CSV table of C-alpha atoms and ligand atoms in Angstrom, one decimal:
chain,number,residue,atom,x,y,z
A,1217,UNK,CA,88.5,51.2,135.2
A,1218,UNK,CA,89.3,52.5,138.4
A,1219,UNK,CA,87.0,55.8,139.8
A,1220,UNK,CA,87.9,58.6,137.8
A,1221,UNK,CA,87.6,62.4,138.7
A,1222,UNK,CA,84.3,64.0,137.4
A,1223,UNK,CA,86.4,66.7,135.9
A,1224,UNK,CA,88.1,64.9,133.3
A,1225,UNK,CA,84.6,63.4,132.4
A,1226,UNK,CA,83.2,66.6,132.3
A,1227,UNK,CA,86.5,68.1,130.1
A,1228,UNK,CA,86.1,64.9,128.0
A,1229,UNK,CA,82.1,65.9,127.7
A,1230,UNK,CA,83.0,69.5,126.5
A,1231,UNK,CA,85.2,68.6,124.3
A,1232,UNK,CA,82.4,66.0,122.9
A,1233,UNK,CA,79.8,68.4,123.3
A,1234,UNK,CA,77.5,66.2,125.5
A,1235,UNK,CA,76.4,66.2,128.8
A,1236,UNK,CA,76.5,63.6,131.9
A,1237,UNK,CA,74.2,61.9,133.7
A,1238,UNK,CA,74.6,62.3,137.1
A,1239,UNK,CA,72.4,59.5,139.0
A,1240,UNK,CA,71.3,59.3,142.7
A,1241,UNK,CA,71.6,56.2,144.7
A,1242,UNK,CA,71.2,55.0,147.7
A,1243,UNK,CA,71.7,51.2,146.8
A,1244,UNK,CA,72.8,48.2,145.1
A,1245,UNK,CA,70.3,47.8,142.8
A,1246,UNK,CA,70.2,51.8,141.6
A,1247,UNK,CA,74.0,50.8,141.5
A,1248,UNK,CA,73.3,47.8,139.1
A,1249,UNK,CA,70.5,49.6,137.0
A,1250,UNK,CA,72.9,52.5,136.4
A,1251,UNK,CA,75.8,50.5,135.2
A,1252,UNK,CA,73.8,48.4,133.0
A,1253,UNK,CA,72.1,51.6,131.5
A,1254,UNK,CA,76.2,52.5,131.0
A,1255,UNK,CA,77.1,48.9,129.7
A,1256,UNK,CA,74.0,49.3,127.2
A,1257,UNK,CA,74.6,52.3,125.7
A,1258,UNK,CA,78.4,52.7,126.2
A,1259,UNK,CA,78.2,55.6,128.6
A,1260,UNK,CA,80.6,57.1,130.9
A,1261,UNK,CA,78.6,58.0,134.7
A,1262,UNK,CA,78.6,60.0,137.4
A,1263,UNK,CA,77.0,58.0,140.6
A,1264,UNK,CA,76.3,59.9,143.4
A,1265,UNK,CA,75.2,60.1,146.6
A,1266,UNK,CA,73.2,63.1,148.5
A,1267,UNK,CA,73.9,63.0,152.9
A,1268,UNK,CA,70.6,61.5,152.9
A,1269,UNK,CA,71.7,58.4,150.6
A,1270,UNK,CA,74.9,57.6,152.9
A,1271,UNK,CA,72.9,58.5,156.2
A,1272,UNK,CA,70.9,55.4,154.6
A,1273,UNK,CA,73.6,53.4,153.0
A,1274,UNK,CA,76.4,54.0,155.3
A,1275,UNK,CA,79.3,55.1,153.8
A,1276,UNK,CA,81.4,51.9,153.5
A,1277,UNK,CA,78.3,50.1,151.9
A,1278,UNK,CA,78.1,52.7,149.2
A,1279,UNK,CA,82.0,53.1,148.5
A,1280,UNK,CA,82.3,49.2,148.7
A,1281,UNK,CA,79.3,48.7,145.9
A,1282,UNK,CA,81.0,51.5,143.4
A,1283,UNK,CA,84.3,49.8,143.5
A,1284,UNK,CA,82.5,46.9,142.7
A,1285,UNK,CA,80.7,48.7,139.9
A,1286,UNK,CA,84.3,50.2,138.9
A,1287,UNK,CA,85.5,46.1,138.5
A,1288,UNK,CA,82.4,44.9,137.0
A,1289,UNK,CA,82.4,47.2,134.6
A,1290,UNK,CA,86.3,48.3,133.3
A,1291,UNK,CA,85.0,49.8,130.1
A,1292,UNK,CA,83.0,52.7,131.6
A,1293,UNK,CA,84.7,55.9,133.0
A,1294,UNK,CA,82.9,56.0,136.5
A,1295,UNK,CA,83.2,58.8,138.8
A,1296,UNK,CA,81.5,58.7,142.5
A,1297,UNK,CA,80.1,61.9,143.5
A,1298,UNK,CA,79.2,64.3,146.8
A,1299,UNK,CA,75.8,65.8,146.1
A,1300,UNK,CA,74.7,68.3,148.3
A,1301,UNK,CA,77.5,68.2,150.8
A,1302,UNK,CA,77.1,71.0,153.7
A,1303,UNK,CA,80.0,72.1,155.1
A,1304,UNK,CA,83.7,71.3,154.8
A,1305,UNK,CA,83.1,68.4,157.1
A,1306,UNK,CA,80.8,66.6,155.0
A,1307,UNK,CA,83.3,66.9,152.0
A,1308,UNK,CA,85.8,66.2,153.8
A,1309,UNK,CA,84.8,62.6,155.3
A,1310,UNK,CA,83.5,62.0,151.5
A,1311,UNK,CA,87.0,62.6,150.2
A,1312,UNK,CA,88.5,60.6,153.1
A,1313,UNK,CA,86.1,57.5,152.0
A,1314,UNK,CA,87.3,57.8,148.3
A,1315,UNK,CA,84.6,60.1,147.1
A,1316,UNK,CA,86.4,61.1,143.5
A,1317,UNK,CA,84.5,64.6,143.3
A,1318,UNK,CA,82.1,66.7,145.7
A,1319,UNK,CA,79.5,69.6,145.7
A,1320,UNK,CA,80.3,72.1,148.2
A,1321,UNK,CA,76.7,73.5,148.5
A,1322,UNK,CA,77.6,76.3,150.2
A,1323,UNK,CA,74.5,78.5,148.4
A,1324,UNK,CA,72.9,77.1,152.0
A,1325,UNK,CA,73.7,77.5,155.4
A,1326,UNK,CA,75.1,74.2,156.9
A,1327,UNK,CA,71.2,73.8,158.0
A,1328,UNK,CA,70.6,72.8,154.5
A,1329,UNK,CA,67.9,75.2,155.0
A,1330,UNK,CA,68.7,78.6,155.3
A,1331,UNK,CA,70.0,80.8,152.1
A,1332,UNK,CA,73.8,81.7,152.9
A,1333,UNK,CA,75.3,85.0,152.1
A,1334,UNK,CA,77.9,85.2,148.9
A,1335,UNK,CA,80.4,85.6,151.4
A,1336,UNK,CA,79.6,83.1,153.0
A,1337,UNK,CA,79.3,80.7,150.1
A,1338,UNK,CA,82.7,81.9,148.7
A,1339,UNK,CA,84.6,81.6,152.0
A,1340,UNK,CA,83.3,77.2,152.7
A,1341,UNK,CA,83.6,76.7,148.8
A,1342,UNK,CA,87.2,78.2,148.7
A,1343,UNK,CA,88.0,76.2,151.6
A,1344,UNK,CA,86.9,72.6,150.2
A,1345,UNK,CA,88.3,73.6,147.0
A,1346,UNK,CA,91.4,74.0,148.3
A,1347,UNK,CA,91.5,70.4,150.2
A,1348,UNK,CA,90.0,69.0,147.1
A,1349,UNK,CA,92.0,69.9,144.6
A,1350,UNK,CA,95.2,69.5,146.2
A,1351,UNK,CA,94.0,65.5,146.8
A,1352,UNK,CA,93.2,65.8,143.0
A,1353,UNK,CA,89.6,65.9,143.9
A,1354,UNK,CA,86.9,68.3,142.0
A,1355,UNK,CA,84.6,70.3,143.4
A,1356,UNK,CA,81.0,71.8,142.5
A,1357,UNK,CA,79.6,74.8,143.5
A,1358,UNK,CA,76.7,76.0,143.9
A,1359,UNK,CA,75.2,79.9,143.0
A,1360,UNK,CA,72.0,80.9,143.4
A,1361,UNK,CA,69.3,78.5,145.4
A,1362,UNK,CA,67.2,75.5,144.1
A,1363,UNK,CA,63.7,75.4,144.7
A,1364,UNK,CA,62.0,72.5,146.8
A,1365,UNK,CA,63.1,69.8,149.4
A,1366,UNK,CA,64.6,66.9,148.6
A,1367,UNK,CA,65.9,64.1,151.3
A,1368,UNK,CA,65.6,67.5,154.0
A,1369,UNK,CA,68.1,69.3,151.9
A,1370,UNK,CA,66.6,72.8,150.3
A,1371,UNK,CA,65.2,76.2,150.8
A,1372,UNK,CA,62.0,74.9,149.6
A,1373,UNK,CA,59.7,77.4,147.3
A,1374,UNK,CA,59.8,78.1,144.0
A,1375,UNK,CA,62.7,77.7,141.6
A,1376,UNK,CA,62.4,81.2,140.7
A,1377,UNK,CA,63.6,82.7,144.6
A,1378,UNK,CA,67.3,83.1,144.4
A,1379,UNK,CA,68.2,82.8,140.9
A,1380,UNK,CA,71.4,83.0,139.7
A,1381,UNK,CA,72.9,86.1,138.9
A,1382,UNK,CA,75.6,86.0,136.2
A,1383,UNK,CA,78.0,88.8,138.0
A,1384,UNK,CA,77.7,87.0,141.1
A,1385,UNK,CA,78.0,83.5,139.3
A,1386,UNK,CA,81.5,85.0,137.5
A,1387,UNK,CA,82.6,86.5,140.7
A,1388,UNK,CA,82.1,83.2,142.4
A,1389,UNK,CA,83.6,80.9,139.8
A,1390,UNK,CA,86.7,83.4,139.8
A,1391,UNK,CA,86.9,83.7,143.7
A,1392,UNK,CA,86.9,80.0,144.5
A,1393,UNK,CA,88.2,78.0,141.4
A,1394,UNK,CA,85.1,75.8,141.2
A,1395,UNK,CA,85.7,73.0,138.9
A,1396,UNK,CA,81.7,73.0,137.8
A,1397,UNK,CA,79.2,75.3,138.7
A,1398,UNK,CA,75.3,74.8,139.3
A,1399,UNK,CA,73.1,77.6,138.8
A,1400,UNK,CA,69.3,78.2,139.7
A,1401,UNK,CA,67.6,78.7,136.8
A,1402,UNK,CA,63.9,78.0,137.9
A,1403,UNK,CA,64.2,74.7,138.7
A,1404,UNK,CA,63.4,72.7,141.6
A,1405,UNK,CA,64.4,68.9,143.9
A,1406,UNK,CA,61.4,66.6,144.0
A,1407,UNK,CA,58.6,65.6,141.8
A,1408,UNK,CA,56.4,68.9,141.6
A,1409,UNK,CA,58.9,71.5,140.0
A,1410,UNK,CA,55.7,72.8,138.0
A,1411,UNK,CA,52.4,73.0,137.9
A,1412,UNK,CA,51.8,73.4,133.9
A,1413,UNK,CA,54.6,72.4,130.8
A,1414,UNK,CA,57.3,75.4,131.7
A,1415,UNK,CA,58.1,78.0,129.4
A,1416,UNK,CA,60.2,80.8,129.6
A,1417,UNK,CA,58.8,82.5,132.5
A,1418,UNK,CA,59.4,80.1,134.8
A,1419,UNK,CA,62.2,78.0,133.5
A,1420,UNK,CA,65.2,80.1,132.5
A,1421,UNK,CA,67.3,78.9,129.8
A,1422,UNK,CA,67.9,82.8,128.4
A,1423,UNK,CA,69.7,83.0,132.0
A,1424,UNK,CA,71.8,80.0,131.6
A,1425,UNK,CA,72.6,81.2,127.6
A,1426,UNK,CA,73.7,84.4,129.6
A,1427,UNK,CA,75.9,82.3,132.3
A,1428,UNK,CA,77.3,80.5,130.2
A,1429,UNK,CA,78.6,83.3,127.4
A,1430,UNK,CA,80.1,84.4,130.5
A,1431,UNK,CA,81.6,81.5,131.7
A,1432,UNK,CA,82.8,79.7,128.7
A,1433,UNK,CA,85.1,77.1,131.0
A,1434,UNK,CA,83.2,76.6,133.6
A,1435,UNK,CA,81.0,73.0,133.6
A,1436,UNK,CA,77.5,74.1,134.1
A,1437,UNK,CA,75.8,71.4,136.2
A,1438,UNK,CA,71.2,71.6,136.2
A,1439,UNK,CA,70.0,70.3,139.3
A,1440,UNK,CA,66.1,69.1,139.4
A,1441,UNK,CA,66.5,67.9,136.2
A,1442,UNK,CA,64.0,65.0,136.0
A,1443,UNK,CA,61.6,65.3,133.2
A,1444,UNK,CA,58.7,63.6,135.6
A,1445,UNK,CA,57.5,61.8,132.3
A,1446,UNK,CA,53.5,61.6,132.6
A,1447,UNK,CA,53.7,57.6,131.5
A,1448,UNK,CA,55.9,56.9,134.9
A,1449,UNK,CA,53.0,59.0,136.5
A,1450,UNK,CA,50.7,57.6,135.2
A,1451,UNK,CA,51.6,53.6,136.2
A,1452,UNK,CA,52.0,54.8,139.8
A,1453,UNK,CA,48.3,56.1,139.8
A,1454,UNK,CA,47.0,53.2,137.7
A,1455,UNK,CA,48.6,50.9,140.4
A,1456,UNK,CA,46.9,52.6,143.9
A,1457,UNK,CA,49.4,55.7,143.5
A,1458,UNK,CA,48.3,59.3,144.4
A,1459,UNK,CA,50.3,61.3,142.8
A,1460,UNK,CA,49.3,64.8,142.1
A,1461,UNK,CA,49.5,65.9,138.3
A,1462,UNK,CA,53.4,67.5,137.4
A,1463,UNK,CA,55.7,68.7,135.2
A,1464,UNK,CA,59.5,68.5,135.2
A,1465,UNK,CA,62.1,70.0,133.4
A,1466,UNK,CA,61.7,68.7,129.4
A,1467,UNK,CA,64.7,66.6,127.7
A,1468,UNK,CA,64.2,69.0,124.7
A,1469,UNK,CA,65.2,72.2,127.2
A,1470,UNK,CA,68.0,69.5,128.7
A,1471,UNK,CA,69.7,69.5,125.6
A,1472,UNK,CA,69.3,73.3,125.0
A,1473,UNK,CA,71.2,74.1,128.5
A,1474,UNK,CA,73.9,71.1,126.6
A,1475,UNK,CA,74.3,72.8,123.6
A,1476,UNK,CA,75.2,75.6,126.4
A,1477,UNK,CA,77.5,74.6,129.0
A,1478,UNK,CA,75.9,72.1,131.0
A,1479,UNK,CA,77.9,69.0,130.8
A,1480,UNK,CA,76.8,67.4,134.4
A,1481,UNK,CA,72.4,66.7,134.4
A,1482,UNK,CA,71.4,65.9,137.6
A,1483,UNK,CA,68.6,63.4,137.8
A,1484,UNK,CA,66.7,61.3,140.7
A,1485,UNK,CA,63.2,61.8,140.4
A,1486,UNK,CA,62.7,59.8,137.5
A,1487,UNK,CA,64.1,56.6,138.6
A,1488,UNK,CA,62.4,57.0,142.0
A,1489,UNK,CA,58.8,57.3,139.9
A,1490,UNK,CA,60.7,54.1,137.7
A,1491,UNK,CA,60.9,52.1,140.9
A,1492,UNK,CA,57.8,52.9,142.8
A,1493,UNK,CA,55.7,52.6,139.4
A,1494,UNK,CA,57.3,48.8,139.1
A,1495,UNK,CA,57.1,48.0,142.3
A,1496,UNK,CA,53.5,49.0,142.5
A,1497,UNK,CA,52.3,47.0,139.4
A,1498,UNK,CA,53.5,43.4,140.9
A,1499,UNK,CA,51.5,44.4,144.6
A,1500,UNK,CA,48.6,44.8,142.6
A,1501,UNK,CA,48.9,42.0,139.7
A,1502,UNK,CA,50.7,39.7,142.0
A,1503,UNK,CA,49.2,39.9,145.7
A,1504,UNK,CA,50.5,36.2,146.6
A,1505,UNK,CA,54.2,37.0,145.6
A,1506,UNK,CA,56.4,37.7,148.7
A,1507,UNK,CA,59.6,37.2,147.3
A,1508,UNK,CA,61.4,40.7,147.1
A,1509,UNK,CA,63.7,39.7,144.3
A,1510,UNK,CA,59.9,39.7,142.3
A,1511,UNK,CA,59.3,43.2,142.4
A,1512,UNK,CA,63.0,44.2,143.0
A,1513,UNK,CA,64.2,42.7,139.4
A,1514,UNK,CA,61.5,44.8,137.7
A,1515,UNK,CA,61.9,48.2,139.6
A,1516,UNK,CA,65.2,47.4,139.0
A,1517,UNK,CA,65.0,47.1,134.7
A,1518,UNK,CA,62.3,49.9,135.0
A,1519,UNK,CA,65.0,52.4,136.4
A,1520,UNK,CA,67.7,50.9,133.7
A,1521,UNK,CA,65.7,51.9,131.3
A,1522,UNK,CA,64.8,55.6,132.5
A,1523,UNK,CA,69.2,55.7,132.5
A,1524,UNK,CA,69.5,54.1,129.5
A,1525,UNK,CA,67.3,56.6,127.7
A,1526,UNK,CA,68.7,59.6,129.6
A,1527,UNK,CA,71.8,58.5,128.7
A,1528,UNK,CA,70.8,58.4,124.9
A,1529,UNK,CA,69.6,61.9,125.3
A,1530,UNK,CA,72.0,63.8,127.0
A,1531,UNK,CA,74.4,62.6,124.4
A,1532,UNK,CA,76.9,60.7,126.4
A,1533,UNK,CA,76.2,57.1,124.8
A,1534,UNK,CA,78.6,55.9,123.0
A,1535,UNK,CA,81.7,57.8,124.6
A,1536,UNK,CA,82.8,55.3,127.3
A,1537,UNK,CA,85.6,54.2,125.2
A,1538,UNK,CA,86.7,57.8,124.3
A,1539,UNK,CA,89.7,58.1,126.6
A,1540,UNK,CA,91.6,56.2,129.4
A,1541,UNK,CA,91.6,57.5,133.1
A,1542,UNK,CA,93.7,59.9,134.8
A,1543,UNK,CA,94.9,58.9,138.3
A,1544,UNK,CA,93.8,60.9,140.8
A,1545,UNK,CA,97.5,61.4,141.7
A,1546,UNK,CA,98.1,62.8,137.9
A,1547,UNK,CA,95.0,65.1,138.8
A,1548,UNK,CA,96.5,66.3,142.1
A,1549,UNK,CA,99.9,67.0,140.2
A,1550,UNK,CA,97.0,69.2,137.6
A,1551,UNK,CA,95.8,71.3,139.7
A,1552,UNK,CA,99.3,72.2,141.6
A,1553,UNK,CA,100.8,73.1,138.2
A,1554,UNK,CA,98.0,75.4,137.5
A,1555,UNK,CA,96.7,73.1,134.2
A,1556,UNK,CA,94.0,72.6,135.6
A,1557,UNK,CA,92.8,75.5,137.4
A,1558,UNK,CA,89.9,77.1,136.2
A,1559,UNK,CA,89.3,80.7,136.6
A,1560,UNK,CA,87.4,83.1,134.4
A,1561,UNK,CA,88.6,86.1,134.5
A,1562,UNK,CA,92.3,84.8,133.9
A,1563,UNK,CA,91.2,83.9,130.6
A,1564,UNK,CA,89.5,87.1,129.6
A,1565,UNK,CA,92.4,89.0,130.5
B,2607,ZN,ZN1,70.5,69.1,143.6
């Protein structure tokens, strides 16, 4: 099937009541693993690909290896996504490569760094959304700051900084016509989102409940939402590793925030651990092999099988053969006749 928008596979997941798997990748074989995972379980996916991946990659690479995935694979809706874009720019060039969706994290300064003002935030979002959607394009926002780092992209400290607020998230979601919408709900990029199992003090599912009885429409997206499974630990350490002991965000409290609003789960993490964990285990048991294809076919099935499980999980196995694509044309021709525009209060009123 040809890239599809990551609306209608979000609109398709609502209507389904599951959520999306939205994978990081900065190469072929995250690529392969991914749309094996998809083949397996009969998924629809959302690839995508942070600055950092296509400052890696380089941007014809990556588009070149998802419209390979797209003919591989015609059964699966596929949608390629902007994470983390910065400014208008970066959104811009992604939807000039063939990017079908982007984030617009405008909840940063273009620094990637510094918090932005609401203001701010509304003023680049509106702007991308506008150039987005009129190319048929969709468009995440971003409300409220993540904690951590990730690939030089994030405030950093704790998840629990500059969460979201729901006026401010309704506001938003009205003001710029966001097609999905991540919120900060306590959780954090990277590996070490918590130092114990979270509960409700630090991970804030009675705020995304509250978000989300607000914003009935709107696709709630969690970022940081690798569970950082202590078995994945635990084969990087066996193997020479160092990690220090974590937490992520559990599946269980995944499929809470699904049963409320979030349809698009952000995950990386896990298949990094995946890889690494694999790749460790042949160094160690296998010090003679020098052939990278031996350690990259088993980080390779390591990290389809992190996907393939997710993919279980979040609900979205099984639904690849729910619905044909929409061209991005037919999308463009959506949002100009106000079908597929998206704003809260309109609805309320
Ligand atoms: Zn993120």
């Amino acid at each position: 099937m040809p890239l599809v928008s990551t609306r209608q596979l979000l609109d398709e997941a609502a209507k389904g009541g599951y959520g999306v798997g939205a994978f990081n990748v900065n190469d072929m074989e995250q690529i392969q693993a991914i749309m094996e995972a998809a083949k397996e379980t009969n998924s629809p996916v959302i690839i995508q690909a942070s600055r950092g991946a296509r400052a890696f990659a380089q941007d014809n690479y990556l588009y070149h290896l998802m419209l390979a995935a797209a003919e591989l694979y015609p059964q699966i809706p596929l949608a390629m996504h902007l994470d983390h874009g910065n400014s208008f720019e970066t959104c811009e060039s992604a939807i000039k490569l063939g990017f079908t969706s982007v984030m617009m994290d405008g909840s940063l300064k273009p620094d990637g760094k510094t918090p932005a003002t609401f203001e701010e935030n509304v003023a680049v979002t509106k702007k991308v959304v506008d150039y987005a959607h009129e190319r048929g394009i969709s468009v995440e926002g971003e409300i409220g700051v993540l904690g951590g780092i990730e690939d030089g992209h994030g405030a950093g400290g704790s998840g629990l900084d500059h969460v979201t607020d729901p006026d401010q998230a309704v506001e938003f979601a009205e003001l710029t016509g966001v097609d999905s919408l991540a919120i900060a709900i306590g959780t954090s990029h990277g590996a070490y989102k918590f130092t114990k199992k979270p509960d409700g003090s630090v991970l804030k599912m009675d705020l995304l409940i509250a978000i989300h009885k607000r914003l009935p429409k709107t696709h709630l997206v969690m970022h940081g939402s690798s569970s950082v499974p202590k078995d994945l630990q635990d084969i990087i350490n066996q193997y020479g590793g160092k990690l220090k002991e974590t937490w992520g965000v559990p599946v269980e409290e995944i499929q809470l925030g699904i049963k409320n609003g979030v349809r698009k789960v952000n995950v990386d993490t896990d298949n990094r651990l995946a890889i690494t964990g694999a790749i460790r285990k042949v160094f160690i048991e296998s010090p003679e092999k020098f052939d990278p294809r031996d350690y990259m076919k088993p980080a390779r099935a390591a990290m389809q099988k992190v996907v393939a499980q997710r993919m279980v999980q979040f609900g979205q196995a099984g639904h690849a053969g729910d619905y044909t694509a929409i061209s991005i044309a037919d999308m463009a021709k959506g949002y100009a006749n106000g079908t597929l525009v998206t704003k809260p209060l309109v609805g309320a009123k």
